[in-house]
Amino acid sequence: MRLVMKFGGTAVDSGKKIVHITNLIKSYHDKGNDIIGVFSAVTGMTDEILNVSGYVLKRDKRKIKDFINKTRKIHVDIIQDCVKNKSHKAKAIEVVEALLKEMENILNGIVMLSEVTEKAMDYLLSFGERLLTPIVSYSLLDKGLDSVFLTGQEAGILTDSKFGHARPLLDTTKIRVKYNIDPLLKENKIPVITGFIGGDQNGNITTLGRSGSDYTATIIGVCVDADEVWLWTDVNGLMTADPHIVKEARVLKEVSFAEAIELSLFGAKYMHPRALEPVMDTKIPIRIRNAFNLSNEGTVISKNPSKSSQNIVKSIIAIRNTALIDVSGGGMVGAPGTAAKIFDALARKSVNIMMISQSPSESSISMVVKKDDLDTATTTLDLTLLDKVIKNVRVNEDVAVIAVVGSGMRGIKGIAARVFSSVSKDNINVIMIAQGSSELNLAFVVDNTDCEKAVRSLHEAFMLGKLK
Ligand code: ADP
Ligand code: ASP
Ligand code: MG
């Protein structure tokens, strides 16, 4: 079989784990499979890069040295544990040091300019994954396997120039990736490719958006006609809830593409929302598996899951770090185009609205946005529409969205009643409600402090812990 295997940051954050993973890759390769590896950065690395760029903008130069030293330590420690051959080790360290030098120079440049463009940010972010792939590749060489490391751009992923959330230009990408990767596989080499990264037509590095390594894996999967794409992670698969919140959460054995997209659209942390797009029209199934628990078969996401897997509710999702904006004003009542003006103003500033609800009286509209977008959203509303279309902008900075997802909910009566009676029984105040017309989900907003309680309450109400 030809398998694309993506390893998330949680699966590669120590040398020991990388040894485990390279053994895993070896065992599948030894059975005669073609393996293409896609790797995220070490857990937390992308966040660290985002943080340091914030400090740098404030001209805090000391932070650069601290950050580079910390990043060096993380990666060199990993190398010490997972690359034993002296010459391989020296080469791995050399590549890492060169990347660190380059990253330090860029950060110093940003301090001078006190500005970081989206293009520069993507370049900076790429270092997270670029630091890890050479290490994995040398660790594979250590095991006697032949391997090369490449960035997603070098592998052939061509994207548009929307830095921070670039999209692949699939037709060209298919030709390029096939051209670059097929010969490597023919030579029995294991390509180790950075997740998250592509390149635009001008040769600039772009990133595909947070959790983009999942997306990379499916893009590469369709390009090389993979039989399956496996996303290896630190949990047993897609589950009935985040196992870090609900101890009794169960693995979902089978999920349809539509359900998985719904789950990821809700920003559940475990998958890029567009990751399934490239494979949806193919027969390539996606498997999500725990790299540290091979006895569990994990979750298969496919076009047509079996009938037996179609229970009413599949998963309870919590999306944190969200804020609620409530705009109101008597002038909004019966004034056509008010909502359009609000959404248009926000869209122009690239604020993504996650949820909307309007009162039937039309005197207020509530919106949920990511906390990161809150400042831009309120400033935009204040500057462009306040005292014209709207009178008040109120904000609740700390809310969570809870979503109940499952295709079996379609057309079934009484789901909402079950959801809201369960949360009210547990004394949780519901701030706002929305249901998609697809009826694949029902979502509501609660105070962030009630988030975990709400997830547990619903998990129990739908008896998801008893799922077979
Ligand atoms: P990776 O590093 O492998 O990409 P992520 O951290 O992006 O992994 O996503 C995996 C995490 O998603 C899990 O550790 C888990 O805490 C979280 N998660 C949230 N909801 C769910 C769910 N319903 N099923 C599985 N994992 C979930
Ligand atoms: N490292 C990137 C992120 O943290 C991509 C990924 O992990 O998939 O978002
Ligand atoms: Mg991820």
Tab-separated table of N, CA and C in Angstrom, residues 162-220:
chain	number	residue	atom	x	y	z
A	162	LYS	N	-2.414	33.998	0.027
A	162	LYS	CA	-3.109	34.443	1.241
A	162	LYS	C	-2.315	33.941	2.449
A	163	PHE	N	-1.321	34.717	2.823
A	163	PHE	CA	-0.435	34.298	3.907
A	163	PHE	C	-1.242	34.047	5.176
A	164	GLY	N	-0.879	32.997	5.870
A	164	GLY	CA	-1.574	32.681	7.124
A	164	GLY	C	-2.707	31.691	6.925
A	165	HIS	N	-3.316	31.706	5.752
A	165	HIS	CA	-4.350	30.708	5.483
A	165	HIS	C	-4.422	30.428	3.980
A	166	ALA	N	-3.256	30.087	3.444
A	166	ALA	CA	-3.149	29.872	2.000
A	166	ALA	C	-3.877	28.604	1.586
A	167	ARG	N	-4.347	28.604	0.320
A	167	ARG	CA	-5.022	27.403	-0.189
A	167	ARG	C	-4.238	26.843	-1.358
A	168	PRO	N	-4.197	25.531	-1.436
A	168	PRO	CA	-3.402	24.927	-2.505
A	168	PRO	C	-4.055	25.110	-3.871
A	169	LEU	N	-3.245	25.294	-4.895
A	169	LEU	CA	-3.741	25.281	-6.270
A	169	LEU	C	-3.527	23.841	-6.724
A	170	LEU	N	-4.619	23.074	-6.589
A	170	LEU	CA	-4.452	21.614	-6.611
A	170	LEU	C	-3.979	21.023	-7.942
A	171	ASP	N	-4.442	21.617	-9.059
A	171	ASP	CA	-4.073	21.001	-10.341
A	171	ASP	C	-2.562	21.015	-10.543
A	172	THR	N	-1.978	22.203	-10.346
A	172	THR	CA	-0.522	22.302	-10.516
A	172	THR	C	0.195	21.508	-9.429
A	173	THR	N	-0.353	21.609	-8.198
A	173	THR	CA	0.281	20.896	-7.085
A	173	THR	C	0.367	19.397	-7.377
A	174	LYS	N	-0.705	18.861	-7.946
A	174	LYS	CA	-0.717	17.409	-8.229
A	174	LYS	C	0.442	17.025	-9.143
A	175	ILE	N	0.613	17.824	-10.204
A	175	ILE	CA	1.676	17.496	-11.162
A	175	ILE	C	3.043	17.598	-10.475
A	176	ARG	N	3.213	18.696	-9.723
A	176	ARG	CA	4.535	18.924	-9.123
A	176	ARG	C	4.884	17.893	-8.057
A	177	VAL	N	3.899	17.600	-7.176
A	177	VAL	CA	4.190	16.678	-6.075
A	177	VAL	C	4.489	15.286	-6.637
A	178	LYS	N	3.684	14.886	-7.614
A	178	LYS	CA	3.915	13.573	-8.226
A	178	LYS	C	5.324	13.502	-8.826
A	179	TYR	N	5.668	14.575	-9.523
A	179	TYR	CA	6.970	14.651	-10.184
A	179	TYR	C	8.112	14.557	-9.162
A	180	ASN	N	7.921	15.216	-8.013
A	180	ASN	CA	8.999	15.239	-7.014
A	180	ASN	C	9.042	13.988	-6.134
A	181	ILE	N	7.868	13.456	-5.823
A	181	ILE	CA	7.832	12.390	-4.800
A	181	ILE	C	7.923	10.982	-5.400
A	182	ASP	N	7.271	10.762	-6.535
A	182	ASP	CA	7.283	9.410	-7.121
A	182	ASP	C	8.701	8.840	-7.286
A	183	PRO	N	9.642	9.626	-7.850
A	183	PRO	CA	10.990	9.055	-8.021
A	183	PRO	C	11.635	8.667	-6.690
A	184	LEU	N	11.347	9.438	-5.638
A	184	LEU	CA	11.930	9.111	-4.327
A	184	LEU	C	11.414	7.757	-3.858
A	185	LEU	N	10.108	7.548	-4.053
A	185	LEU	CA	9.521	6.279	-3.612
A	185	LEU	C	10.087	5.123	-4.433
A	186	LYS	N	10.277	5.383	-5.713
A	186	LYS	CA	10.844	4.323	-6.580
A	186	LYS	C	12.222	3.913	-6.098
A	187	GLU	N	12.958	4.910	-5.562
A	187	GLU	CA	14.311	4.598	-5.048
A	187	GLU	C	14.259	4.072	-3.623
A	188	ASN	N	13.062	3.748	-3.173
A	188	ASN	CA	12.870	3.187	-1.832
A	188	ASN	C	13.238	4.169	-0.716
A	189	LYS	N	13.112	5.470	-1.019
A	189	LYS	CA	13.408	6.490	-0.006
A	189	LYS	C	12.121	6.861	0.728
A	190	ILE	N	12.255	7.274	1.983
A	190	ILE	CA	11.085	7.762	2.718
A	190	ILE	C	11.149	9.285	2.763
A	191	PRO	N	10.257	9.962	2.020
A	191	PRO	CA	10.264	11.420	2.085
A	191	PRO	C	9.680	11.876	3.416
A	192	VAL	N	10.345	12.814	4.060
A	192	VAL	CA	9.836	13.381	5.313
A	192	VAL	C	9.541	14.856	5.029
A	193	ILE	N	8.262	15.176	4.986
A	193	ILE	CA	7.838	16.489	4.479
A	193	ILE	C	7.280	17.338	5.615
A	194	THR	N	7.602	18.627	5.607
A	194	THR	CA	7.023	19.524	6.619
A	194	THR	C	5.530	19.662	6.369
A	195	GLY	N	4.727	19.552	7.413
A	195	GLY	CA	3.321	19.896	7.275
A	195	GLY	C	3.196	21.406	7.258
A	196	PHE	N	1.975	21.928	6.969
A	196	PHE	CA	1.653	23.332	7.258
A	196	PHE	C	2.180	24.341	6.223
A	197	ILE	N	3.129	23.890	5.362
A	197	ILE	CA	3.851	24.862	4.534
A	197	ILE	C	3.676	24.614	3.039
A	198	GLY	N	3.463	25.686	2.304
A	198	GLY	CA	3.501	25.599	0.849
A	198	GLY	C	4.316	26.770	0.335
A	199	GLY	N	4.207	27.033	-0.951
A	199	GLY	CA	4.887	28.195	-1.501
A	199	GLY	C	4.006	28.803	-2.566
A	200	ASP	N	4.032	30.161	-2.693
A	200	ASP	CA	3.167	30.763	-3.711
A	200	ASP	C	3.917	30.873	-5.045
A	201	GLN	N	3.248	31.493	-6.044
A	201	GLN	CA	3.834	31.510	-7.379
A	201	GLN	C	5.114	32.338	-7.450
A	202	ASN	N	5.295	33.235	-6.454
A	202	ASN	CA	6.529	34.017	-6.447
A	202	ASN	C	7.615	33.372	-5.607
A	203	GLY	N	7.359	32.164	-5.171
A	203	GLY	CA	8.390	31.466	-4.398
A	203	GLY	C	8.376	31.775	-2.917
A	204	ASN	N	7.408	32.589	-2.452
A	204	ASN	CA	7.344	32.876	-1.018
A	204	ASN	C	6.762	31.685	-0.268
A	205	ILE	N	7.291	31.472	0.945
A	205	ILE	CA	6.718	30.425	1.790
A	205	ILE	C	5.359	30.889	2.305
A	206	THR	N	4.377	30.000	2.262
A	206	THR	CA	3.051	30.321	2.811
A	206	THR	C	2.695	29.251	3.846
A	207	THR	N	1.748	29.575	4.734
A	207	THR	CA	1.262	28.522	5.635
A	207	THR	C	-0.237	28.331	5.406
A	208	LEU	N	-0.685	27.125	5.707
A	208	LEU	CA	-2.055	26.728	5.353
A	208	LEU	C	-3.061	27.008	6.460
A	209	GLY	N	-2.634	27.645	7.550
A	209	GLY	CA	-3.542	27.871	8.684
A	209	GLY	C	-3.238	26.885	9.795
A	210	ARG	N	-3.655	27.248	11.020
A	210	ARG	CA	-3.333	26.397	12.170
A	210	ARG	C	-3.841	24.967	11.953
A	211	SER	N	-3.103	24.029	12.460
A	211	SER	CA	-3.362	22.598	12.251
A	211	SER	C	-3.177	22.196	10.790
A	212	GLY	N	-2.427	23.004	10.056
A	212	GLY	CA	-2.296	22.797	8.608
A	212	GLY	C	-1.609	21.506	8.203
A	213	SER	N	-0.950	20.837	9.138
A	213	SER	CA	-0.255	19.596	8.741
A	213	SER	C	-1.240	18.517	8.302
A	214	ASP	N	-2.441	18.540	8.900
A	214	ASP	CA	-3.464	17.572	8.467
A	214	ASP	C	-3.787	17.809	6.991
A	215	TYR	N	-3.890	19.095	6.653
A	215	TYR	CA	-4.209	19.506	5.286
A	215	TYR	C	-3.092	19.044	4.346
A	216	THR	N	-1.843	19.291	4.764
A	216	THR	CA	-0.708	18.856	3.944
A	216	THR	C	-0.822	17.362	3.641
A	217	ALA	N	-1.171	16.587	4.675
A	217	ALA	CA	-1.204	15.127	4.504
A	217	ALA	C	-2.228	14.728	3.449
A	218	THR	N	-3.395	15.360	3.455
A	218	THR	CA	-4.404	14.963	2.473
A	218	THR	C	-4.048	15.498	1.077
A	219	ILE	N	-3.428	16.675	1.043
A	219	ILE	CA	-2.996	17.207	-0.263
A	219	ILE	C	-1.990	16.239	-0.887
A	220	ILE	N	-0.985	15.865	-0.096
A	220	ILE	CA	0.027	14.933	-0.609
A	220	ILE	C	-0.647	13.598	-0.971
